[in-house]
CSV table of C-alpha atoms in Angstrom, one decimal:
chain,number,residue,atom,x,y,z
A,1,MET,CA,0.0,0.0,0.0
A,2,ARG,CA,1.3,3.4,-0.9
A,3,SER,CA,2.1,5.7,2.0
A,4,LEU,CA,-0.1,8.8,2.6
A,5,PRO,CA,1.4,12.3,2.9
A,6,GLU,CA,2.5,13.3,6.4
A,7,ARG,CA,-0.2,15.1,8.4
A,8,ALA,CA,-0.2,18.9,8.7
A,9,PRO,CA,-0.6,20.5,12.1
A,10,ALA,CA,-4.1,20.1,13.5
A,11,GLY,CA,-6.5,22.9,12.4
A,12,ALA,CA,-5.0,23.4,8.9
A,13,SER,CA,-7.5,25.0,6.6
A,14,LEU,CA,-7.7,26.2,3.0
A,15,ARG,CA,-9.9,29.2,2.4
A,16,THR,CA,-11.3,29.7,-1.1
A,17,ARG,CA,-14.1,31.6,-2.8
A,18,LEU,CA,-16.3,28.6,-2.2
A,19,THR,CA,-15.8,28.5,1.6
A,20,GLU,CA,-16.5,32.2,1.7
A,21,LEU,CA,-19.6,31.9,-0.5
A,22,LEU,CA,-21.1,29.0,1.6
A,23,GLY,CA,-19.9,29.9,5.0
A,24,ILE,CA,-18.0,26.6,5.4
A,25,GLU,CA,-14.5,25.9,6.8
A,26,HIS,CA,-13.1,23.6,4.1
A,27,PRO,CA,-13.6,23.4,0.3
A,28,VAL,CA,-14.8,19.8,0.5
A,29,VAL,CA,-18.3,18.9,-0.7
A,30,GLN,CA,-19.9,15.5,-0.2
A,31,GLY,CA,-21.3,14.2,-3.5
A,32,ARG,CA,-25.0,13.7,-3.8
A,33,MET,CA,-25.6,9.9,-4.0
A,34,MET,CA,-29.0,8.3,-4.5
A,35,TRP,CA,-30.0,6.2,-1.4
A,36,VAL,CA,-26.8,7.4,0.4
A,37,GLY,CA,-27.2,11.2,0.9
A,38,ARG,CA,-29.0,11.0,4.2
A,39,ALA,CA,-28.9,13.0,7.5
A,40,ASP,CA,-26.1,11.1,9.3
A,41,LEU,CA,-23.6,11.4,6.4
A,42,ALA,CA,-24.5,15.0,5.5
A,43,ALA,CA,-24.3,16.1,9.1
A,44,ALA,CA,-21.0,14.4,9.7
A,45,VAL,CA,-19.4,16.1,6.7
A,46,SER,CA,-20.8,19.5,7.6
A,47,GLU,CA,-19.9,19.2,11.3
A,48,ALA,CA,-16.3,18.6,10.2
A,49,GLY,CA,-16.3,21.9,8.2
A,50,GLY,CA,-17.2,20.6,4.7
A,51,LEU,CA,-20.6,20.8,3.0
A,52,GLY,CA,-22.8,17.8,3.5
A,53,ILE,CA,-25.6,17.1,1.0
A,54,VAL,CA,-29.0,15.5,1.6
A,55,THR,CA,-30.3,13.9,-1.6
A,56,ALA,CA,-33.9,15.0,-2.0
A,57,LEU,CA,-35.2,12.2,-4.2
A,58,THR,CA,-33.8,9.5,-1.8
A,59,GLN,CA,-36.8,10.5,0.3
A,60,PRO,CA,-40.1,9.0,-1.1
A,61,THR,CA,-42.1,12.2,-0.5
A,62,PRO,CA,-41.6,15.9,0.1
A,63,ALA,CA,-42.8,15.3,3.7
A,64,ASP,CA,-40.2,12.7,4.2
A,65,LEU,CA,-37.6,15.1,2.9
A,66,GLY,CA,-38.7,17.7,5.4
A,67,ARG,CA,-38.3,15.2,8.2
A,68,GLU,CA,-34.8,14.3,6.9
A,69,ILE,CA,-33.7,17.9,6.8
A,70,GLU,CA,-34.9,18.4,10.4
A,71,ARG,CA,-33.0,15.3,11.4
A,72,THR,CA,-29.9,16.8,9.8
A,73,ARG,CA,-30.3,20.0,11.6
A,74,LYS,CA,-30.5,18.2,14.9
A,75,LEU,CA,-27.1,16.7,14.2
A,76,THR,CA,-25.3,19.8,13.1
A,77,ASP,CA,-25.8,23.6,13.3
A,78,LYS,CA,-23.4,24.1,10.4
A,79,PRO,CA,-24.4,24.7,6.7
A,80,PHE,CA,-25.5,21.8,4.6
A,81,GLY,CA,-27.3,21.6,1.3
A,82,VAL,CA,-29.9,19.6,-0.5
A,83,ASN,CA,-29.6,18.0,-3.9
A,84,LEU,CA,-32.5,18.2,-6.3
A,85,THR,CA,-31.8,16.1,-9.5
A,86,ILE,CA,-34.1,17.0,-12.4
A,87,LEU,CA,-34.5,14.2,-14.9
A,88,PRO,CA,-37.0,13.7,-17.7
A,89,THR,CA,-39.2,10.7,-16.7
A,90,ILE,CA,-42.6,9.3,-17.7
A,91,THR,CA,-43.9,10.1,-14.2
A,92,PRO,CA,-41.8,12.9,-12.8
A,93,PRO,CA,-41.6,13.5,-9.1
A,94,PRO,CA,-43.5,16.5,-7.7
A,95,TYR,CA,-40.5,18.8,-8.1
A,96,ASP,CA,-42.5,21.9,-7.1
A,97,GLU,CA,-43.4,20.3,-3.8
A,98,TYR,CA,-39.8,19.1,-3.1
A,99,ARG,CA,-38.4,22.6,-3.7
A,100,ARG,CA,-41.2,24.2,-1.5
A,101,THR,CA,-40.2,21.8,1.3
A,102,ILE,CA,-36.6,22.7,0.9
A,103,VAL,CA,-37.4,26.4,1.3
A,104,ASP,CA,-39.9,26.0,4.1
A,105,SER,CA,-37.3,23.9,6.0
A,106,GLY,CA,-34.9,26.9,5.9
A,107,VAL,CA,-32.3,25.3,3.6
A,108,THR,CA,-30.2,28.0,1.8
A,109,ILE,CA,-28.0,25.9,-0.4
A,110,VAL,CA,-29.4,23.7,-3.2
A,111,GLU,CA,-27.4,21.6,-5.7
A,112,THR,CA,-29.3,21.0,-8.9
A,113,ALA,CA,-28.3,18.3,-11.5
A,114,GLY,CA,-29.7,16.3,-14.4
A,115,SER,CA,-31.0,19.1,-16.6
A,116,SER,CA,-31.2,22.9,-16.7
A,117,PRO,CA,-31.9,24.6,-13.4
A,118,GLU,CA,-33.7,27.4,-15.2
A,119,PRO,CA,-37.3,26.4,-14.2
A,120,HIS,CA,-36.3,26.6,-10.5
A,121,MET,CA,-34.0,29.6,-10.5
A,122,GLU,CA,-36.7,32.3,-10.0
A,123,PHE,CA,-38.2,30.4,-7.1
A,124,PHE,CA,-34.9,29.7,-5.3
A,125,ALA,CA,-33.6,33.2,-5.9
A,126,GLY,CA,-36.7,34.7,-4.5
A,127,HIS,CA,-36.2,32.8,-1.2
A,128,GLY,CA,-32.5,33.6,-0.8
A,129,VAL,CA,-31.3,30.1,-1.8
A,130,GLN,CA,-27.8,29.8,-3.4
A,131,VAL,CA,-27.8,27.3,-6.2
A,132,ILE,CA,-24.9,25.1,-7.2
A,133,HIS,CA,-25.4,23.4,-10.5
A,134,ARG,CA,-23.7,20.2,-11.5
A,135,CYS,CA,-22.8,19.7,-15.1
A,136,THR,CA,-20.4,17.8,-17.4
A,137,SER,CA,-19.4,20.4,-19.9
A,138,VAL,CA,-18.0,24.0,-20.1
A,139,ARG,CA,-20.9,25.1,-22.4
A,140,HIS,CA,-23.5,23.9,-19.9
A,141,ALA,CA,-21.5,25.6,-17.0
A,142,VAL,CA,-21.5,28.9,-18.9
A,143,THR,CA,-25.2,28.6,-19.4
A,144,ALA,CA,-25.7,27.9,-15.7
A,145,GLU,CA,-23.7,31.0,-14.8
A,146,ARG,CA,-25.8,33.1,-17.2
A,147,LEU,CA,-29.0,31.8,-15.4
A,148,GLY,CA,-27.7,33.1,-12.1
A,149,VAL,CA,-26.3,30.0,-10.2
A,150,ALA,CA,-23.9,30.8,-7.4
A,151,ALA,CA,-21.4,28.1,-8.3
A,152,VAL,CA,-20.9,25.2,-10.7
A,153,SER,CA,-19.8,21.7,-9.9
A,154,ILE,CA,-18.1,20.3,-13.0
A,155,ASP,CA,-18.0,16.5,-13.4
A,156,GLY,CA,-15.0,15.0,-15.3
A,157,PHE,CA,-15.1,11.7,-17.1
A,158,GLU,CA,-13.7,10.0,-14.1
A,159,CYS,CA,-16.9,10.5,-12.0
A,160,ALA,CA,-19.4,8.0,-10.8
A,161,GLY,CA,-22.9,8.0,-12.4
A,162,HIS,CA,-23.4,10.1,-15.5
A,163,PRO,CA,-20.2,11.8,-16.9
A,164,GLY,CA,-22.0,13.1,-20.0
A,165,GLU,CA,-21.1,12.2,-23.6
A,166,ASP,CA,-18.0,14.4,-24.2
A,167,ASP,CA,-15.5,12.1,-22.3
A,168,ILE,CA,-13.4,15.0,-21.1
A,169,PRO,CA,-11.3,14.2,-18.1
A,170,GLY,CA,-10.9,16.6,-15.2
A,171,LEU,CA,-7.3,17.6,-16.1
A,172,ILE,CA,-8.7,19.4,-19.1
A,173,LEU,CA,-12.3,20.1,-18.0
A,174,ILE,CA,-11.5,21.9,-14.7
A,175,PRO,CA,-9.1,24.5,-16.0
A,176,ALA,CA,-11.3,25.0,-19.0
A,177,ALA,CA,-14.2,25.7,-16.8
A,178,ALA,CA,-12.2,28.0,-14.5
A,179,ASP,CA,-11.1,30.0,-17.5
A,180,ALA,CA,-14.6,30.4,-18.8
A,181,LEU,CA,-16.5,31.2,-15.6
A,182,SER,CA,-16.4,34.0,-13.0
A,183,ILE,CA,-18.2,32.1,-10.3
A,184,PRO,CA,-16.7,29.4,-8.1
A,185,VAL,CA,-15.9,26.1,-9.7
A,186,ILE,CA,-16.1,22.8,-7.7
A,187,ALA,CA,-14.1,20.0,-9.3
A,188,SER,CA,-15.8,16.6,-9.3
A,189,GLY,CA,-14.8,13.1,-10.6
A,190,GLY,CA,-11.7,11.3,-9.5
A,191,PHE,CA,-11.1,13.1,-6.2
A,192,CYS,CA,-10.8,11.2,-2.9
A,193,ASP,CA,-7.8,12.6,-1.0
A,194,GLY,CA,-5.7,15.6,-0.3
A,195,ARG,CA,-3.5,15.2,-3.3
A,196,GLY,CA,-6.7,15.5,-5.4
A,197,LEU,CA,-7.8,18.6,-3.5
A,198,ALA,CA,-4.4,20.2,-4.0
A,199,ALA,CA,-4.4,19.4,-7.7
A,200,ALA,CA,-7.9,20.8,-8.2
A,201,LEU,CA,-7.0,24.1,-6.5
A,202,MET,CA,-3.9,24.4,-8.7
A,203,LEU,CA,-6.0,23.8,-11.8
A,204,GLY,CA,-8.2,26.8,-10.8
A,205,ALA,CA,-11.1,25.1,-9.0
A,206,ASP,CA,-12.4,26.5,-5.7
A,207,GLY,CA,-13.1,23.1,-4.1
A,208,VAL,CA,-13.8,19.5,-4.7
A,209,ASN,CA,-16.8,17.2,-4.7
A,210,MET,CA,-16.3,13.7,-3.5
A,211,GLY,CA,-18.9,10.9,-3.7
A,212,THR,CA,-17.1,7.6,-3.8
A,213,ARG,CA,-14.7,8.5,-1.0
A,214,PHE,CA,-17.7,9.3,1.3
A,215,LEU,CA,-19.4,6.1,0.2
A,216,CYS,CA,-16.7,4.4,2.2
A,217,SER,CA,-17.4,6.2,5.5
A,218,THR,CA,-18.9,4.8,8.6
A,219,GLU,CA,-21.9,7.1,8.4
A,220,ALA,CA,-22.9,6.1,4.8
A,221,PRO,CA,-26.0,3.9,4.9
A,222,VAL,CA,-24.3,1.2,2.8
A,223,ALA,CA,-23.9,-2.5,3.5
A,224,GLU,CA,-20.3,-3.4,4.5
A,225,PRO,CA,-19.7,-5.7,1.5
A,226,VAL,CA,-20.2,-2.7,-0.8
A,227,GLU,CA,-17.6,-0.7,1.1
A,228,ARG,CA,-15.2,-3.6,1.2
A,229,ARG,CA,-15.5,-4.1,-2.5
A,230,ILE,CA,-14.7,-0.5,-3.2
A,231,VAL,CA,-11.6,-0.7,-0.9
A,232,GLU,CA,-10.4,-3.8,-2.7
A,233,ALA,CA,-11.2,-2.7,-6.2
A,234,GLY,CA,-8.9,-0.8,-8.6
A,235,GLU,CA,-9.3,2.0,-11.1
A,236,LEU,CA,-10.1,-0.6,-13.8
A,237,ASP,CA,-13.1,-2.1,-12.1
A,238,THR,CA,-15.9,0.0,-13.5
A,239,ASP,CA,-18.1,-0.3,-16.6
A,240,LEU,CA,-19.6,2.4,-18.8
A,241,VAL,CA,-23.2,1.4,-19.5
A,242,PHE,CA,-25.8,3.0,-21.8
A,243,ARG,CA,-23.1,4.3,-24.2
A,244,GLU,CA,-25.1,3.3,-27.2
A,245,LEU,CA,-28.1,5.2,-25.8
A,246,ARG,CA,-26.1,8.4,-25.2
A,247,ASN,CA,-26.9,8.2,-21.6
A,248,THR,CA,-23.6,7.0,-20.3
A,249,ALA,CA,-23.3,5.9,-16.7
A,250,ARG,CA,-20.2,4.7,-14.8
A,251,VAL,CA,-21.0,1.8,-12.5
A,252,ALA,CA,-19.1,-0.8,-10.5
A,253,ARG,CA,-18.2,-3.8,-12.7
A,254,ASN,CA,-20.1,-6.9,-11.9
A,255,SER,CA,-21.9,-9.7,-13.7
A,256,VAL,CA,-25.0,-7.5,-14.3
A,257,SER,CA,-23.1,-4.5,-15.7
A,258,ASP,CA,-21.0,-6.8,-18.0
A,259,LYS,CA,-24.3,-8.3,-19.2
A,260,VAL,CA,-25.8,-4.9,-19.9
A,261,VAL,CA,-22.7,-3.8,-21.9
A,262,ARG,CA,-22.9,-7.0,-24.0
A,263,ILE,CA,-26.6,-6.8,-24.7
A,264,LEU,CA,-26.5,-3.1,-25.7
A,265,ALA,CA,-23.4,-3.7,-27.9
A,266,ASP,CA,-25.7,-6.0,-30.0
A,267,GLY,CA,-27.8,-3.0,-31.0
A,268,VAL,CA,-30.9,-3.6,-28.8
A,269,THR,CA,-32.9,-1.0,-27.0
A,270,PHE,CA,-33.4,0.1,-23.4
A,271,PRO,CA,-36.4,-2.1,-22.8
A,272,ASP,CA,-34.2,-5.1,-23.4
A,273,VAL,CA,-32.1,-4.3,-20.3
A,274,GLN,CA,-34.6,-2.3,-18.2
A,275,HIS,CA,-35.2,-5.3,-15.9
A,276,LEU,CA,-31.5,-5.5,-15.2
A,277,VAL,CA,-30.9,-1.8,-14.4
A,278,ALA,CA,-34.0,-1.0,-12.4
A,279,GLY,CA,-33.2,1.4,-9.6
A,280,VAL,CA,-34.8,-0.9,-7.0
A,281,ARG,CA,-32.1,-3.5,-7.7
A,282,GLY,CA,-29.3,-1.0,-7.2
A,283,ARG,CA,-30.9,0.1,-3.9
A,284,ARG,CA,-30.9,-3.5,-2.7
A,285,VAL,CA,-27.2,-3.7,-3.4
A,286,PHE,CA,-26.6,-0.9,-1.0
A,287,GLU,CA,-29.0,-2.1,1.6
A,288,ASP,CA,-28.5,-5.9,1.5
A,289,GLY,CA,-24.9,-6.1,0.3
A,290,ASP,CA,-25.5,-8.5,-2.5
A,291,LEU,CA,-23.1,-7.1,-5.0
A,292,GLU,CA,-24.5,-9.0,-8.0
A,293,THR,CA,-28.2,-7.9,-7.5
A,294,GLY,CA,-28.0,-4.9,-9.8
A,295,ILE,CA,-25.9,-2.0,-11.0
A,296,TRP,CA,-24.5,0.6,-8.6
A,297,SER,CA,-22.6,3.8,-9.2
A,298,VAL,CA,-18.9,4.2,-8.3
A,299,GLY,CA,-16.1,6.4,-9.7
A,300,LEU,CA,-12.6,5.7,-10.9
A,301,SER,CA,-11.4,7.1,-7.6
A,302,GLN,CA,-12.2,3.8,-5.9
A,303,GLY,CA,-8.7,2.8,-7.0
A,304,LEU,CA,-7.4,5.3,-4.5
A,305,VAL,CA,-9.8,4.5,-1.6
A,306,ARG,CA,-7.8,2.6,1.1
A,307,ASP,CA,-10.1,2.4,4.1
A,308,ILE,CA,-13.5,2.9,5.6
A,309,ALA,CA,-13.4,5.8,8.1
A,310,PRO,CA,-15.7,8.3,9.8
A,311,ALA,CA,-16.6,11.1,7.4
A,312,GLY,CA,-15.4,13.8,9.8
A,313,ASP,CA,-12.0,12.2,10.0
A,314,LEU,CA,-11.9,12.0,6.2
A,315,VAL,CA,-12.5,15.7,5.8
A,316,GLU,CA,-9.8,16.5,8.3
A,317,ARG,CA,-7.4,14.1,6.6
A,318,ILE,CA,-8.1,15.4,3.1
A,319,VAL,CA,-7.5,19.0,4.1
A,320,ASN,CA,-4.3,18.2,6.1
A,321,GLU,CA,-2.9,16.2,3.2
A,322,ALA,CA,-3.7,19.0,0.8
A,323,HIS,CA,-2.0,21.5,3.1
A,324,ASP,CA,1.1,19.3,3.2
A,325,VAL,CA,1.2,18.6,-0.6
A,326,ILE,CA,0.9,22.3,-1.4
A,327,GLY,CA,3.6,23.2,1.0
A,328,ARG,CA,6.0,20.5,-0.3
A,329,VAL,CA,5.3,21.3,-4.0
A,330,PHE,CA,6.1,25.0,-3.6
A,331,GLU,CA,9.1,24.4,-1.5
A,332,LEU,CA,10.5,22.7,-4.6
A,333,PHE,CA,10.1,26.0,-6.5
A,334,ALA,CA,11.7,27.9,-3.6
A,335,ASP,CA,14.7,25.5,-3.5
A,336,ALA,CA,15.1,25.8,-7.3
A,337,GLU,CA,15.1,29.6,-7.2
A,338,ARG,CA,17.6,29.7,-4.4
A,339,ALA,CA,19.9,27.2,-6.2
A,340,GLN,CA,19.8,29.3,-9.4
A,341,GLY,CA,20.4,32.6,-7.6
A,342,ARG,CA,17.3,34.3,-8.9
A,343,THR,CA,16.7,37.9,-7.7
A,344,VAL,CA,13.4,38.3,-5.8
A,345,VAL,CA,11.8,41.8,-6.0
A,346,PRO,CA,8.9,42.2,-3.5
A,347,ARG,CA,5.8,43.9,-4.8
A,348,THR,CA,2.5,44.5,-3.1
A,349,SER,CA,0.4,44.4,-6.2
A,350,GLY,CA,0.0,41.9,-9.0
A,351,VAL,CA,-2.6,39.4,-7.7
A,352,GLN,CA,-5.4,41.9,-7.9
A,353,GLY,CA,-4.3,43.1,-11.3
A,354,LEU,CA,-4.5,39.7,-13.0
A,355,SER,CA,-7.6,39.1,-15.1
A,356,ARG,CA,-9.3,35.8,-14.4
A,357,ARG,CA,-9.7,35.2,-18.2
A,358,SER,CA,-6.2,36.3,-19.1
A,359,THR,CA,-3.9,35.2,-16.4
A,360,ARG,CA,-0.5,34.6,-18.0
A,361,PRO,CA,2.2,36.6,-16.3
A,362,PRO,CA,4.6,38.8,-18.3
A,363,ALA,CA,7.1,36.9,-20.4
A,364,GLY,CA,10.1,35.7,-18.5
A,365,ARG,CA,8.5,36.1,-15.0
A,366,VAL,CA,7.3,33.8,-12.4
A,367,VAL,CA,4.7,35.1,-10.0
A,368,ARG,CA,5.2,33.9,-6.4
A,369,PHE,CA,2.9,34.4,-3.4
A,370,ARG,CA,4.2,34.7,0.1
A,371,ASP,CA,2.7,35.4,3.5
A,372,THR,CA,4.8,35.8,6.6
A,373,SER,CA,4.6,32.0,7.3
A,374,GLY,CA,6.5,31.1,4.1
A,375,LEU,CA,6.0,30.3,0.5
A,376,HIS,CA,2.6,29.0,-0.5
A,377,ALA,CA,1.9,29.4,-4.1
A,378,CYS,CA,3.5,29.9,-7.5
A,379,SER,CA,2.1,29.9,-11.0
A,380,SER,CA,3.0,30.9,-14.5
A,381,GLY,CA,-0.1,29.7,-16.4
A,382,HIS,CA,-3.8,30.0,-16.7
A,383,GLY,CA,-5.9,30.1,-13.5
A,384,MET,CA,-3.1,31.9,-11.6
A,385,ARG,CA,-5.3,34.4,-9.9
A,386,THR,CA,-7.7,31.6,-8.8
A,387,ALA,CA,-4.7,29.5,-7.7
A,388,ALA,CA,-3.3,32.3,-5.6
A,389,HIS,CA,-6.7,32.9,-3.9
A,390,ASN,CA,-7.2,29.2,-3.3
A,391,LEU,CA,-3.8,28.1,-2.0
A,392,LEU,CA,-3.1,30.7,0.5
A,393,PRO,CA,-4.3,29.7,4.0
A,394,ASP,CA,-5.8,32.5,6.1
A,395,HIS,CA,-3.2,33.3,8.7
A,396,GLY,CA,-4.6,36.7,9.4
A,397,LYS,CA,-1.3,38.2,8.0
A,398,ALA,CA,-0.6,40.6,5.2
A,399,LEU,CA,-0.2,39.0,1.8
A,400,ILE,CA,2.8,40.0,-0.3
A,401,CYS,CA,3.1,39.2,-4.0
A,402,TRP,CA,6.6,38.5,-5.0
A,403,ILE,CA,7.5,38.7,-8.6
A,404,SER,CA,10.8,37.0,-9.4
A,405,ALA,CA,12.6,38.0,-12.5
A,406,ILE,CA,14.2,35.0,-14.3
A,407,ARG,CA,17.7,35.9,-15.4
C-alpha cells in the first residue's frame, strides 16, 4: 500500500471563494448519492467543516424530505445543502413540492443536477437560496452562470454516475471551466484525498466534490460488503453502460453491468435491459450487500480508496494532506530559485491586477505568493489568480506578492 502524505498541524485550513460563499470551513463537498445522501452522512461532513448534501429524491415524498432535513439540523448547526436532481421521466416526481419543502425547511444551499436549473431559479432566488449546478461540460456551465447560479460543480469523465457524452477528463475540464467562468468552480470526478484537492485548486477550482470517498465512510447507509468491494477494487473495475443510448453511466463492474454492456453492444434498445438496471435493484445492493443484484454507481477514484473511516476524519485528513502537498510542491520552487540565484523583488500588487480570463504573467516572469509564514503558491499559467486565492491559508497576516525575474 502506498504511504499517505504526512499530516499537517491540526487545524490546517484552505480558504477559497467557495468557503466564503457558503460559510464553510473547508472546500470539500460531499457528493450527492442516491440512497446514500441522508442526514447522518451529510451532518458528519458539515460538522467537520465541509458541505454535506442531503439527496432530496432519496426520500419518497416531500414530507419525508422535510423530516430528513430536520434530522440533519439536529445533528449539526453548520451549513448543509440539498440536492435536487431533475431528470425527464414518464412520471416525474413533484419537483415543485420538493423545492417548496426545501425552502420551508430553511435550507439556503441547493445543488441541482440532471437538466437545466432554469425552471427553478426564480423560485430559489426569491427565497435567498444559493444554487450550485452540477454539469459535465463547459458550455453547460457557462449557461448555468448566465442563469444566475452561485457556483458550478463540474464532473469530469472519471466520475461515478453520469459523466456526460463528451468524455473530457478533469485535467482538461477543470481549468477550461475555471477560465470560462467568473463564479466558483467545484471539481468533481476522481477526487478522494488531499492530493486531489491540492491538484484541483492548482487547476483553478475552488473546491472538490467527493462521492465515492464518502461512500466508504462509517456514516454512509451502505452495507459493509459494498464498502469492502470499493476498498479492494482498482481503477479498472468499472463499466460504462448505456453508451449506445447516449446516456452513459459509470458503475461498478459486476456480472450485471457486464451483461448490460454485452446486450447493448448488439444493438438492442433500453427495454431489453430495463429489468437488469431497475433502480430498486441498485438500492438492494446498498441495503443488502448482494453485489450481483443490480448496477450501482462508483467512480474511478475507488482505485485510491484505502479504508472505511468516519466522514469527519476523512474531511480533516483530506485538508491536512492538501496542506502538506501544497507546501511541499512549492518548496521545490523555492529551492530551485535559491539554487539558481534568482533575484526576488517584493511587490504589493499583482494578484489583484491579474484578469481571471487572461492570467498569463509577463514573459520571463514567475509570480510567487508569500505570506509571513512562508512560500505558499507559485504559478505561471492559466488560472493563476484563482490558484493564488485558493492556495493561501488564512493566517490573518498581510499578503505580499513576490514577482521573481528569471535571469
